[in-house]
Amino acid sequence: MADRLTVGVAARLSRYLQVLTQSKKMGKERISSQELSDYTNINATQIRRDLSAFGKFGKRGVGYNIDSLLGEIRKILRTQGQHNIALIGAGRLGQAIASSSIFAEHGINIAAVFDTDPEKVGLTVGSHPVSPYERLPEIVREKNIIVGVIAVPADNAQEVADELVASDVKIVFNYSEALLDVPSDVAVHTSNPAVELLYALYFHLT
Amino acid sequence: MADRLTVGVAARLSRYLQVLTQSKKMGKERISSQELSDYTNINATQIRRDLSAFGKFGKRGVGYNIDSLLGEIRKILRTQGQHNIALIGAGRLGQAIASSSIFAEHGINIAAVFDTDPEKVGLTVGSHPVSPYERLPEIVREKNIIVGVIAVPADNAQEVADELVASDVKIVFNYSEALLDVPSDVAVHTSNPAVELLYALYFHLT
DNA sequence: TAGATTGTTAATCGATTAACAATC
DNA sequence: TAGATTGTTAATCGATTAACAATC
């Protein structure tokens, strides 16, 4: 089990983690593979298979204990530590992201928020102070940030990506429509509501 | 070819559509399977295979014409028409979504925006007037809306989902952290930056 | 012509699913 | 005990990849 997970397994485990986190918040203590399946649209057998590859975490006839399964998956994904990320753009989208607890729930810490607008600098969004964009390289290095979340207009996204790459950020989340060019050792994840919608519509229409 | 696409193929074609749309906006006329691969992280052979299942759209030694490939994929995905969606929640996230051109670029029309806050009703977000939440059932039926985008706090998300389901909406995009319970004929897509981030971190850390 | 890139084959690997004994 | 649900097998299907002839 010292092997690296496949992309598919890591992606699915992350989704189980999210459902478990939310279920725990709602006060649930146990969950079955079928319930996990309902919330993730991943086949229940697949889920049991994924989990049983790492140990016997469930109880037959009962299901999985949410707390202990959370711990096991976190161990597998090595997401037990704190991770520092930077958010670039304190507009509406950036504010929405900064105010959300979704990152904090998973041990992901928004360590810095940047904006070019002098009127935004110094403000607090979701309890995070906004720093001037010019200080990005300095702060990113100082706080050892390896993830950048881009929430700026499409026209400025590439420039921000270049700046992040120059500051040794290795994972970029792109919330703009822009296509980003980055070196091959940098991973870009583009969030795309329209893409998912087109694909959902196809299945609705046929 | 009258067959229904598999889930995987439909998802990939939607992503090609997004890259093509953006490339076109940037003034490009041609694109190779390798370039599509760089932007989507989908293997170039897989892309050529997906496309060649429907026709010979490319030119050897040259690549694909962006305009004509856009047309072909839209035909395959049947996304040529206009689709009406409803956005619930005119807070920061809702405003960000309403102001984005990402839906409009794909023929998806935000036909109505709802909020419970009387101070928001009547305002315009991204050129869309905000209607009172109470009018949701009426307006959703009247405009024949089958997609609902939930951008409200987690605590209210289930209530909104119930209301959408009662109004015959069949596709729900959930931008809250909440897990939603809906009937099996309704598709829920939950957007989850943290999930993707956890999974990206795993590959960075190993 | 030379270079580039498609379309396609073949081989391998992972995902999906049904089914069911084990067992809580 | 009776009911429920895991862990696991086996069979099938789709995704991935390398390789390369065809051809622009």
Tab-separated table of C-alpha atoms (C1' of nucleotides) in Angstrom:
chain	number	residue	atom	x	y	z
A	1	MET	CA	0.000	0.000	0.000
A	2	ALA	CA	3.049	2.253	-0.089
A	3	ASP	CA	2.262	2.649	-3.787
A	4	ARG	CA	0.914	5.839	-5.170
A	5	LEU	CA	-2.834	5.809	-5.624
A	6	THR	CA	-4.236	5.935	-9.135
A	7	VAL	CA	-5.862	9.195	-10.168
A	8	GLY	CA	-9.314	7.615	-10.056
A	9	VAL	CA	-8.932	6.201	-6.554
A	10	ALA	CA	-7.562	9.477	-5.143
A	11	ALA	CA	-10.416	11.420	-6.723
A	12	ARG	CA	-13.023	9.076	-5.304
A	13	LEU	CA	-11.490	9.003	-1.834
A	14	SER	CA	-11.582	12.812	-1.784
A	15	ARG	CA	-15.266	12.731	-2.554
A	16	TYR	CA	-15.935	10.240	0.233
A	17	LEU	CA	-14.086	12.593	2.538
A	18	GLN	CA	-16.392	15.450	1.632
A	19	VAL	CA	-19.557	13.414	2.192
A	20	LEU	CA	-18.227	12.095	5.488
A	21	THR	CA	-17.304	15.595	6.661
A	22	GLN	CA	-20.786	16.901	5.894
A	23	SER	CA	-22.524	13.855	7.365
A	24	LYS	CA	-20.560	14.288	10.553
A	25	LYS	CA	-21.583	17.936	10.739
A	26	MET	CA	-25.198	16.817	10.454
A	27	GLY	CA	-24.707	14.608	13.491
A	28	LYS	CA	-24.616	11.234	11.752
A	29	GLU	CA	-22.372	8.557	13.251
A	30	ARG	CA	-22.614	5.746	10.720
A	31	ILE	CA	-22.987	5.565	6.959
A	32	SER	CA	-23.468	2.701	4.509
A	33	SER	CA	-21.808	2.273	1.145
A	34	GLN	CA	-25.268	2.754	-0.375
A	35	GLU	CA	-25.673	6.157	1.285
A	36	LEU	CA	-22.217	7.193	0.134
A	37	SER	CA	-23.244	6.044	-3.323
A	38	ASP	CA	-26.422	8.162	-3.298
A	39	TYR	CA	-24.464	11.307	-2.496
A	40	THR	CA	-21.509	10.738	-4.793
A	41	ASN	CA	-23.099	8.895	-7.727
A	42	ILE	CA	-20.325	6.331	-7.363
A	43	ASN	CA	-21.393	2.696	-7.417
A	44	ALA	CA	-21.728	1.184	-3.911
A	45	THR	CA	-19.671	-1.879	-4.807
A	46	GLN	CA	-16.936	0.382	-6.105
A	47	ILE	CA	-16.924	2.249	-2.803
A	48	ARG	CA	-16.639	-0.934	-0.736
A	49	ARG	CA	-13.915	-2.104	-3.048
A	50	ASP	CA	-11.975	1.162	-2.782
A	51	LEU	CA	-12.125	1.064	1.003
A	52	SER	CA	-11.422	-2.624	1.479
A	53	ALA	CA	-8.197	-2.245	-0.475
A	54	PHE	CA	-6.810	-0.426	2.579
A	55	GLY	CA	-8.367	-2.401	5.418
A	56	LYS	CA	-11.624	-3.677	6.850
A	57	PHE	CA	-13.092	-0.369	7.939
A	58	GLY	CA	-16.781	-1.363	7.961
A	59	LYS	CA	-19.017	-3.582	10.060
A	60	ARG	CA	-21.226	-6.013	8.188
A	61	GLY	CA	-24.890	-5.317	8.725
A	62	VAL	CA	-24.053	-1.886	10.151
A	63	GLY	CA	-21.954	0.225	7.813
A	64	TYR	CA	-18.966	2.477	8.396
A	65	ASN	CA	-18.291	4.596	11.474
A	66	ILE	CA	-17.978	8.122	10.112
A	67	ASP	CA	-15.298	9.326	12.499
A	68	SER	CA	-12.999	6.382	12.055
A	69	LEU	CA	-13.489	6.271	8.274
A	70	LEU	CA	-12.639	9.993	8.087
A	71	GLY	CA	-9.406	9.263	9.907
A	72	GLU	CA	-8.528	6.306	7.697
A	73	ILE	CA	-9.118	8.189	4.440
A	74	ARG	CA	-7.184	11.200	5.684
A	75	LYS	CA	-4.311	8.886	6.463
A	76	ILE	CA	-4.463	7.361	2.979
A	77	LEU	CA	-4.637	10.759	1.282
A	78	ARG	CA	-2.082	12.250	3.684
A	79	THR	CA	-4.271	15.301	4.188
A	80	GLN	CA	-3.943	15.410	7.920
A	81	GLY	CA	-1.645	18.412	8.034
A	82	GLN	CA	-2.439	22.044	7.466
A	83	HIS	CA	-1.962	23.366	3.959
A	84	ASN	CA	-1.525	26.994	3.051
A	85	ILE	CA	-3.164	28.411	-0.049
A	86	ALA	CA	-3.305	31.873	-1.611
A	87	LEU	CA	-6.419	33.449	-3.070
A	88	ILE	CA	-5.940	36.021	-5.788
A	89	GLY	CA	-8.859	38.352	-6.411
A	90	ALA	CA	-11.087	39.831	-3.710
A	91	GLY	CA	-14.072	40.531	-5.952
A	92	ARG	CA	-17.436	38.871	-5.545
A	93	LEU	CA	-16.158	35.409	-6.350
A	94	GLY	CA	-13.025	35.808	-4.239
A	95	GLN	CA	-15.112	37.044	-1.316
A	96	ALA	CA	-17.464	34.094	-1.670
A	97	ILE	CA	-14.534	31.682	-1.606
A	98	ALA	CA	-12.833	33.456	1.300
A	99	SER	CA	-16.029	33.395	3.355
A	100	SER	CA	-16.725	29.728	2.774
A	101	SER	CA	-15.770	27.223	5.449
A	102	ILE	CA	-15.318	24.486	2.878
A	103	PHE	CA	-11.531	24.771	2.802
A	104	ALA	CA	-11.083	25.158	6.551
A	105	GLU	CA	-13.125	21.996	7.161
A	106	HIS	CA	-10.501	20.018	5.323
A	107	GLY	CA	-7.471	21.571	6.965
A	108	ILE	CA	-6.840	23.955	4.105
A	109	ASN	CA	-5.888	27.415	5.294
A	110	ILE	CA	-6.324	30.530	3.176
A	111	ALA	CA	-3.019	32.085	4.208
A	112	ALA	CA	-3.219	35.176	2.025
A	113	VAL	CA	-5.668	37.079	-0.171
A	114	PHE	CA	-4.406	39.461	-2.859
A	115	ASP	CA	-5.991	42.169	-4.965
A	116	THR	CA	-4.659	44.915	-7.220
A	117	ASP	CA	-7.391	47.353	-6.256
A	118	PRO	CA	-6.001	49.773	-3.597
A	119	GLU	CA	-9.537	50.214	-2.255
A	120	LYS	CA	-9.752	46.506	-1.450
A	121	VAL	CA	-6.307	46.267	0.145
A	122	GLY	CA	-6.585	46.341	3.923
A	123	LEU	CA	-10.214	45.204	3.913
A	124	THR	CA	-11.089	41.880	5.476
A	125	VAL	CA	-12.889	39.227	3.451
A	126	GLY	CA	-14.089	36.225	5.420
A	127	SER	CA	-11.691	37.216	8.235
A	128	HIS	CA	-8.718	37.314	5.847
A	129	PRO	CA	-6.985	40.669	5.304
A	130	VAL	CA	-6.433	41.638	1.669
A	131	SER	CA	-2.775	42.240	0.728
A	132	PRO	CA	-1.540	44.228	-2.261
A	133	TYR	CA	-0.968	42.065	-5.324
A	134	GLU	CA	2.621	43.359	-5.574
A	135	ARG	CA	3.524	41.523	-2.394
A	136	LEU	CA	2.461	38.135	-3.804
A	137	PRO	CA	5.960	36.737	-4.531
A	138	GLU	CA	7.253	37.722	-1.113
A	139	ILE	CA	4.281	36.422	0.905
A	140	VAL	CA	3.899	33.220	-1.115
A	141	ARG	CA	7.512	32.285	-0.449
A	142	GLU	CA	7.456	33.360	3.157
A	143	LYS	CA	4.348	31.279	3.968
A	144	ASN	CA	5.456	28.353	1.846
A	145	ILE	CA	2.291	28.425	-0.251
A	146	ILE	CA	2.088	25.847	-3.018
A	147	VAL	CA	-1.529	26.332	-4.086
A	148	GLY	CA	-2.943	29.436	-5.765
A	149	VAL	CA	-6.649	30.031	-6.374
A	150	ILE	CA	-7.292	32.461	-9.219
A	151	ALA	CA	-10.525	34.432	-8.875
A	152	VAL	CA	-9.801	37.358	-11.185
A	153	PRO	CA	-11.345	38.352	-14.544
A	154	ALA	CA	-10.330	36.130	-17.470
A	155	ASP	CA	-8.229	38.918	-18.997
A	156	ASN	CA	-5.860	38.972	-16.024
A	157	ALA	CA	-5.789	35.268	-15.249
A	158	GLN	CA	-2.733	34.367	-17.327
A	159	GLU	CA	-0.700	37.163	-15.788
A	160	VAL	CA	-1.601	35.951	-12.305
A	161	ALA	CA	-0.755	32.381	-13.278
A	162	ASP	CA	2.670	33.521	-14.516
A	163	GLU	CA	3.304	35.328	-11.261
A	164	LEU	CA	2.271	32.281	-9.212
A	165	VAL	CA	4.487	29.999	-11.271
A	166	ALA	CA	7.404	32.391	-10.846
A	167	SER	CA	6.845	32.173	-7.090
A	168	ASP	CA	7.046	28.356	-7.174
A	169	VAL	CA	3.365	27.613	-6.764
A	170	LYS	CA	2.730	24.112	-8.142
A	171	ILE	CA	-1.062	23.811	-8.046
A	172	VAL	CA	-3.327	26.418	-9.616
A	173	PHE	CA	-7.100	26.516	-9.297
A	174	ASN	CA	-8.533	28.587	-12.082
A	175	TYR	CA	-11.977	30.060	-11.506
A	176	SER	CA	-11.829	32.214	-14.608
A	177	GLU	CA	-12.892	31.099	-18.073
A	178	ALA	CA	-9.380	31.636	-19.419
A	179	LEU	CA	-7.218	28.794	-20.660
A	180	LEU	CA	-3.918	28.979	-18.809
A	181	ASP	CA	-0.484	28.105	-20.132
A	182	VAL	CA	1.865	26.855	-17.437
A	183	PRO	CA	4.994	24.683	-17.291
A	184	SER	CA	4.365	20.947	-17.216
A	185	ASP	CA	5.308	20.579	-13.555
A	186	VAL	CA	2.420	22.836	-12.539
A	187	ALA	CA	-1.081	21.365	-12.266
A	188	VAL	CA	-4.007	23.520	-13.375
A	189	HIS	CA	-7.547	22.708	-12.327
A	190	THR	CA	-10.168	24.762	-14.094
A	191	SER	CA	-13.575	24.982	-12.500
A	192	ASN	CA	-16.291	24.988	-15.052
A	193	PRO	CA	-19.960	25.117	-14.185
A	194	ALA	CA	-20.958	25.388	-17.835
A	195	VAL	CA	-19.114	22.225	-18.805
A	196	GLU	CA	-20.875	20.166	-16.182
A	197	LEU	CA	-24.164	21.728	-17.118
A	198	LEU	CA	-23.841	20.891	-20.807
A	199	TYR	CA	-23.115	17.347	-19.948
A	200	ALA	CA	-25.994	17.103	-17.452
A	201	LEU	CA	-28.320	18.562	-20.080
A	202	TYR	CA	-27.309	15.938	-22.600
A	203	PHE	CA	-28.499	13.174	-20.322
A	204	HIS	CA	-31.653	15.041	-19.542
A	205	LEU	CA	-32.472	15.578	-23.207
A	206	THR	CA	-31.869	12.004	-24.326
B	1	MET	CA	-24.625	6.925	-33.743
B	2	ALA	CA	-28.239	7.256	-32.596
B	3	ASP	CA	-27.112	5.581	-29.386
B	4	ARG	CA	-26.826	7.481	-26.183
B	5	LEU	CA	-23.280	8.531	-25.348
B	6	THR	CA	-21.603	6.977	-22.337
B	7	VAL	CA	-21.152	9.243	-19.340
B	8	GLY	CA	-17.399	9.437	-19.954
B	9	VAL	CA	-17.682	10.444	-23.588
B	10	ALA	CA	-20.311	13.113	-22.882
B	11	ALA	CA	-18.169	14.564	-20.082
B	12	ARG	CA	-15.091	14.702	-22.297
B	13	LEU	CA	-16.927	16.215	-25.262
B	14	SER	CA	-18.233	18.961	-22.957
B	15	ARG	CA	-14.693	19.773	-21.935
B	16	TYR	CA	-13.521	19.935	-25.535
B	17	LEU	CA	-16.392	22.333	-26.161
B	18	GLN	CA	-15.167	24.636	-23.401
B	19	VAL	CA	-11.576	24.686	-24.670
B	20	LEU	CA	-12.753	25.275	-28.238
B	21	THR	CA	-15.012	28.132	-27.139
B	22	GLN	CA	-12.167	29.831	-25.293
B	23	SER	CA	-9.653	29.205	-28.075
B	24	LYS	CA	-12.050	30.742	-30.560
B	25	LYS	CA	-12.435	33.813	-28.345
B	26	MET	CA	-8.658	34.148	-28.352
B	27	GLY	CA	-8.686	34.251	-32.133
B	28	LYS	CA	-7.340	30.778	-32.841
B	29	GLU	CA	-8.629	28.996	-35.914
B	30	ARG	CA	-7.062	25.546	-35.615
B	31	ILE	CA	-6.194	23.254	-32.742
B	32	SER	CA	-4.419	19.908	-32.503
B	33	SER	CA	-5.365	16.963	-30.328
B	34	GLN	CA	-2.143	17.640	-28.401
B	35	GLU	CA	-3.196	21.191	-27.575
B	36	LEU	CA	-6.622	19.977	-26.498
B	37	SER	CA	-4.813	17.441	-24.353
B	38	ASP	CA	-2.652	20.096	-22.682
B	39	TYR	CA	-5.694	22.117	-21.664
B	40	THR	CA	-7.926	19.248	-20.581
B	41	ASN	CA	-5.428	16.726	-19.206
B	42	ILE	CA	-7.114	14.136	-21.401
B	43	ASN	CA	-4.805	11.914	-23.429
B	44	ALA	CA	-4.405	13.085	-27.052
B	45	THR	CA	-5.092	9.624	-28.458
B	46	GLN	CA	-8.265	9.454	-26.430
B	47	ILE	CA	-9.356	12.781	-27.901
B	48	ARG	CA	-8.742	11.691	-31.483
B	49	ARG	CA	-10.569	8.464	-30.735
B	50	ASP	CA	-13.559	10.252	-29.209
B	51	LEU	CA	-13.856	12.546	-32.204
B	52	SER	CA	-13.243	9.977	-34.915
B	53	ALA	CA	-16.121	7.898	-33.567
B	54	PHE	CA	-18.436	10.544	-35.035
B	55	GLY	CA	-16.645	11.458	-38.260
B	56	LYS	CA	-13.364	12.587	-39.742
B	57	PHE	CA	-13.311	16.099	-38.400
B	58	GLY	CA	-9.565	16.725	-38.546
B	59	LYS	CA	-6.955	17.244	-41.235
B	60	ARG	CA	-3.786	15.159	-40.966
B	61	GLY	CA	-0.727	17.297	-40.451
B	62	VAL	CA	-2.902	20.288	-39.623
B	63	GLY	CA	-5.333	19.625	-36.776
B	64	TYR	CA	-8.973	20.505	-36.264
B	65	ASN	CA	-10.744	23.627	-37.463
B	66	ILE	CA	-12.129	25.189	-34.296
B	67	ASP	CA	-15.341	26.528	-35.792
B	68	SER	CA	-16.349	23.359	-37.515
B	69	LEU	CA	-15.391	21.152	-34.564
B	70	LEU	CA	-17.478	23.362	-32.272
B	71	GLY	CA	-20.442	22.804	-34.560
B	72	GLU	CA	-19.909	19.057	-34.723
B	73	ILE	CA	-19.636	18.607	-30.970
B	74	ARG	CA	-22.659	20.807	-30.356
B	75	LYS	CA	-24.596	18.608	-32.754
B	76	ILE	CA	-23.455	15.471	-30.928
B	77	LEU	CA	-24.292	16.895	-27.508
B	78	ARG	CA	-27.505	18.498	-28.813
B	79	THR	CA	-26.645	21.739	-27.075
B	80	GLN	CA	-27.462	23.984	-29.962
B	81	GLY	CA	-30.663	25.352	-28.521
B	82	GLN	CA	-31.174	27.846	-25.756
B	83	HIS	CA	-31.628	26.453	-22.279
B	84	ASN	CA	-33.237	28.309	-19.415
B	85	ILE	CA	-31.838	28.003	-15.916
B	86	ALA	CA	-32.758	29.539	-12.571
B	87	LEU	CA	-30.275	30.883	-10.057
B	88	ILE	CA	-31.301	30.871	-6.413
B	89	GLY	CA	-29.351	33.199	-4.155
B	90	ALA	CA	-28.169	36.693	-5.062
B	91	GLY	CA	-25.389	36.900	-2.506
B	92	ARG	CA	-21.704	37.179	-3.394
B	93	LEU	CA	-21.558	33.784	-5.055
B	94	GLY	CA	-24.867	34.227	-6.852
B	95	GLN	CA	-23.760	37.633	-8.108
B	96	ALA	CA	-20.492	36.196	-9.337
B	97	ILE	CA	-22.322	33.461	-11.239
B	98	ALA	CA	-24.905	35.875	-12.647
B	99	SER	CA	-22.201	38.238	-13.876
B	100	SER	CA	-20.166	35.543	-15.588
B	101	SER	CA	-20.482	35.067	-19.315
B	102	ILE	CA	-19.589	31.414	-19.032
B	103	PHE	CA	-23.164	30.195	-19.271
B	104	ALA	CA	-24.189	32.570	-22.031
B	105	GLU	CA	-21.248	31.467	-24.170
B	106	HIS	CA	-22.729	28.001	-24.281
B	107	GLY	CA	-26.297	29.017	-25.015
B	108	ILE	CA	-27.358	28.725	-21.405
B	109	ASN	CA	-29.644	31.535	-20.358
B	110	ILE	CA	-30.101	32.615	-16.735
B	111	ALA	CA	-33.841	33.132	-17.037
B	112	ALA	CA	-34.492	34.049	-13.421
B	113	VAL	CA	-32.629	34.953	-10.219
B	114	PHE	CA	-34.310	34.532	-6.830
B	115	ASP	CA	-33.572	35.725	-3.325
B	116	THR	CA	-35.495	35.811	-0.064
B	117	ASP	CA	-33.992	39.115	1.022
B	118	PRO	CA	-36.470	41.951	0.230
B	119	GLU	CA	-33.540	44.345	-0.090
B	120	LYS	CA	-32.117	42.301	-2.966
B	121	VAL	CA	-35.424	41.861	-4.803
B	122	GLY	CA	-35.661	44.294	-7.665
B	123	LEU	CA	-31.908	44.805	-7.893
B	124	THR	CA	-30.113	43.735	-11.019
B	125	VAL	CA	-27.219	41.278	-10.813
B	126	GLY	CA	-25.282	40.805	-14.024
B	127	SER	CA	-28.212	42.340	-15.939
B	128	HIS	CA	-30.671	39.881	-14.386
B	129	PRO	CA	-33.436	41.288	-12.161
B	130	VAL	CA	-33.816	39.558	-8.798
B	131	SER	CA	-37.282	38.098	-8.167
B	132	PRO	CA	-38.759	37.223	-4.776
B	133	TYR	CA	-38.138	33.636	-3.765
B	134	GLU	CA	-41.877	33.100	-3.247
B	135	ARG	CA	-42.443	33.400	-6.971
B	136	LEU	CA	-40.051	30.540	-7.791
B	137	PRO	CA	-42.701	27.852	-8.521
B	138	GLU	CA	-44.675	30.149	-10.750
B	139	ILE	CA	-41.738	31.551	-12.742
B	140	VAL	CA	-39.955	28.194	-13.070
B	141	ARG	CA	-43.043	26.626	-14.637
B	142	GLU	CA	-43.840	29.612	-16.787
B	143	LYS	CA	-40.343	29.759	-18.287
B	144	ASN	CA	-40.026	25.996	-18.542
B	145	ILE	CA	-36.865	25.919	-16.466
B	146	ILE	CA	-35.384	22.481	-15.836
B	147	VAL	CA	-32.075	23.479	-14.235
B	148	GLY	CA	-31.674	25.151	-10.842
B	149	VAL	CA	-28.393	26.552	-9.534
B	150	ILE	CA	-28.316	26.763	-5.728
B	151	ALA	CA	-26.085	29.527	-4.388
B	152	VAL	CA	-27.513	29.927	-0.895
B	153	PRO	CA	-26.007	29.139	2.527
B	154	ALA	CA	-25.782	25.430	3.365
B	155	ASP	CA	-28.527	25.702	5.968
B	156	ASN	CA	-31.110	26.705	3.372
B	157	ALA	CA	-29.932	24.538	0.492
B	158	GLN	CA	-32.173	21.517	1.175
B	159	GLU	CA	-35.248	23.707	1.422
B	160	VAL	CA	-34.420	25.301	-1.942
B	161	ALA	CA	-33.791	21.870	-3.457
B	162	ASP	CA	-37.210	20.690	-2.237
B	163	GLU	CA	-38.859	23.718	-3.770
B	164	LEU	CA	-37.077	23.187	-7.087
B	165	VAL	CA	-38.022	19.509	-7.154
B	166	ALA	CA	-41.647	20.410	-6.397
B	167	SER	CA	-41.523	22.757	-9.391
B	168	ASP	CA	-40.350	19.932	-11.686
B	169	VAL	CA	-36.722	20.978	-11.997
B	170	LYS	CA	-34.695	17.910	-12.968
B	171	ILE	CA	-31.098	19.118	-12.727
B	172	VAL	CA	-29.731	20.826	-9.618
B	173	PHE	CA	-26.324	22.456	-9.322
B	174	ASN	CA	-25.398	22.728	-5.693
B	175	TYR	CA	-22.817	25.384	-4.804
B	176	SER	CA	-23.339	24.946	-1.077
B	177	GLU	CA	-21.501	22.441	1.098
B	178	ALA	CA	-24.766	20.724	2.020
B	179	LEU	CA	-25.578	17.177	0.977
B	180	LEU	CA	-28.939	17.255	-0.789
B	181	ASP	CA	-31.617	14.581	-0.728
B	182	VAL	CA	-33.687	14.501	-3.904
B	183	PRO	CA	-35.802	11.923	-5.751
B	184	SER	CA	-33.887	9.552	-8.001
B	185	ASP	CA	-35.103	11.181	-11.215
B	186	VAL	CA	-33.378	14.439	-10.263
B	187	ALA	CA	-29.645	14.842	-10.909
B	188	VAL	CA	-27.581	16.741	-8.356
B	189	HIS	CA	-24.141	18.095	-9.222
B	190	THR	CA	-22.255	19.407	-6.238
B	191	SER	CA	-19.385	21.759	-6.904
B	192	ASN	CA	-16.537	21.196	-4.550
B	193	PRO	CA	-13.312	23.133	-4.686
B	194	ALA	CA	-12.021	21.455	-1.527
B	195	VAL	CA	-12.465	17.964	-2.936
B	196	GLU	CA	-10.446	18.758	-6.017
B	197	LEU	CA	-7.845	20.469	-3.925
B	198	LEU	CA	-7.361	17.514	-1.586
B	199	TYR	CA	-6.850	15.278	-4.517
B	200	ALA	CA	-4.441	17.658	-6.236
B	201	LEU	CA	-2.461	17.933	-2.996
B	202	TYR	CA	-2.143	14.172	-2.748
B	203	PHE	CA	-0.342	14.032	-6.077
B	204	HIS	CA	1.785	16.959	-5.145
B	205	LEU	CA	2.840	15.413	-1.852
B	206	THR	CA	3.682	11.970	-3.218
C	1	DT	C1'	9.537	16.844	-50.474
C	2	DA	C1'	9.697	17.039	-45.317
C	3	DG	C1'	7.259	17.690	-41.240
C	4	DA	C1'	3.267	17.336	-38.664
C	5	DT	C1'	-0.815	15.330	-37.089
C	6	DT	C1'	-4.815	12.553	-37.821
C	7	DG	C1'	-7.280	8.090	-37.706
C	8	DT	C1'	-6.900	3.456	-36.196
C	9	DT	C1'	-5.170	-0.819	-34.290
C	10	DA	C1'	-3.843	-3.671	-30.544
C	11	DA	C1'	-2.634	-4.517	-25.942
C	12	DT	C1'	-3.219	-3.364	-21.093
C	13	DC	C1'	-5.284	-1.567	-17.225
C	14	DG	C1'	-8.857	0.263	-14.277
C	15	DA	C1'	-13.970	0.859	-13.519
C	16	DT	C1'	-18.348	-1.099	-13.296
C	17	DT	C1'	-21.628	-4.323	-12.027
C	18	DA	C1'	-24.112	-8.419	-10.204
C	19	DA	C1'	-24.030	-11.750	-7.046
C	20	DC	C1'	-23.433	-13.788	-2.695
C	21	DA	C1'	-21.186	-15.797	1.365
C	22	DA	C1'	-19.666	-13.938	5.662
C	23	DT	C1'	-20.968	-11.725	9.676
C	24	DC	C1'	-22.489	-7.859	12.489
D	1	DT	C1'	-32.905	-15.315	15.066
D	2	DA	C1'	-33.843	-12.107	11.130
D	3	DG	C1'	-32.337	-8.334	8.601
D	4	DA	C1'	-28.844	-5.611	6.855
D	5	DT	C1'	-24.569	-4.621	4.879
D	6	DT	C1'	-19.751	-5.593	4.246
D	7	DG	C1'	-15.911	-7.814	1.786
D	8	DT	C1'	-14.819	-10.321	-2.287
D	9	DT	C1'	-15.149	-12.805	-6.603
D	10	DA	C1'	-15.820	-13.001	-11.454
D	11	DA	C1'	-17.229	-11.231	-15.725
D	12	DT	C1'	-17.743	-7.247	-18.723
D	13	DC	C1'	-16.973	-2.898	-20.390
D	14	DG	C1'	-14.702	1.477	-21.136
D	15	DA	C1'	-10.292	4.196	-20.714
D	16	DT	C1'	-5.563	4.536	-21.508
D	17	DT	C1'	-1.523	4.198	-24.017
D	18	DA	C1'	2.025	3.282	-27.620
D	19	DA	C1'	2.756	2.825	-32.124
D	20	DC	C1'	2.381	3.832	-36.849
D	21	DA	C1'	0.517	4.052	-41.539
D	22	DA	C1'	-2.089	7.441	-43.996
D	23	DT	C1'	-2.193	11.910	-45.622
D	24	DC	C1'	-2.505	16.915	-45.308
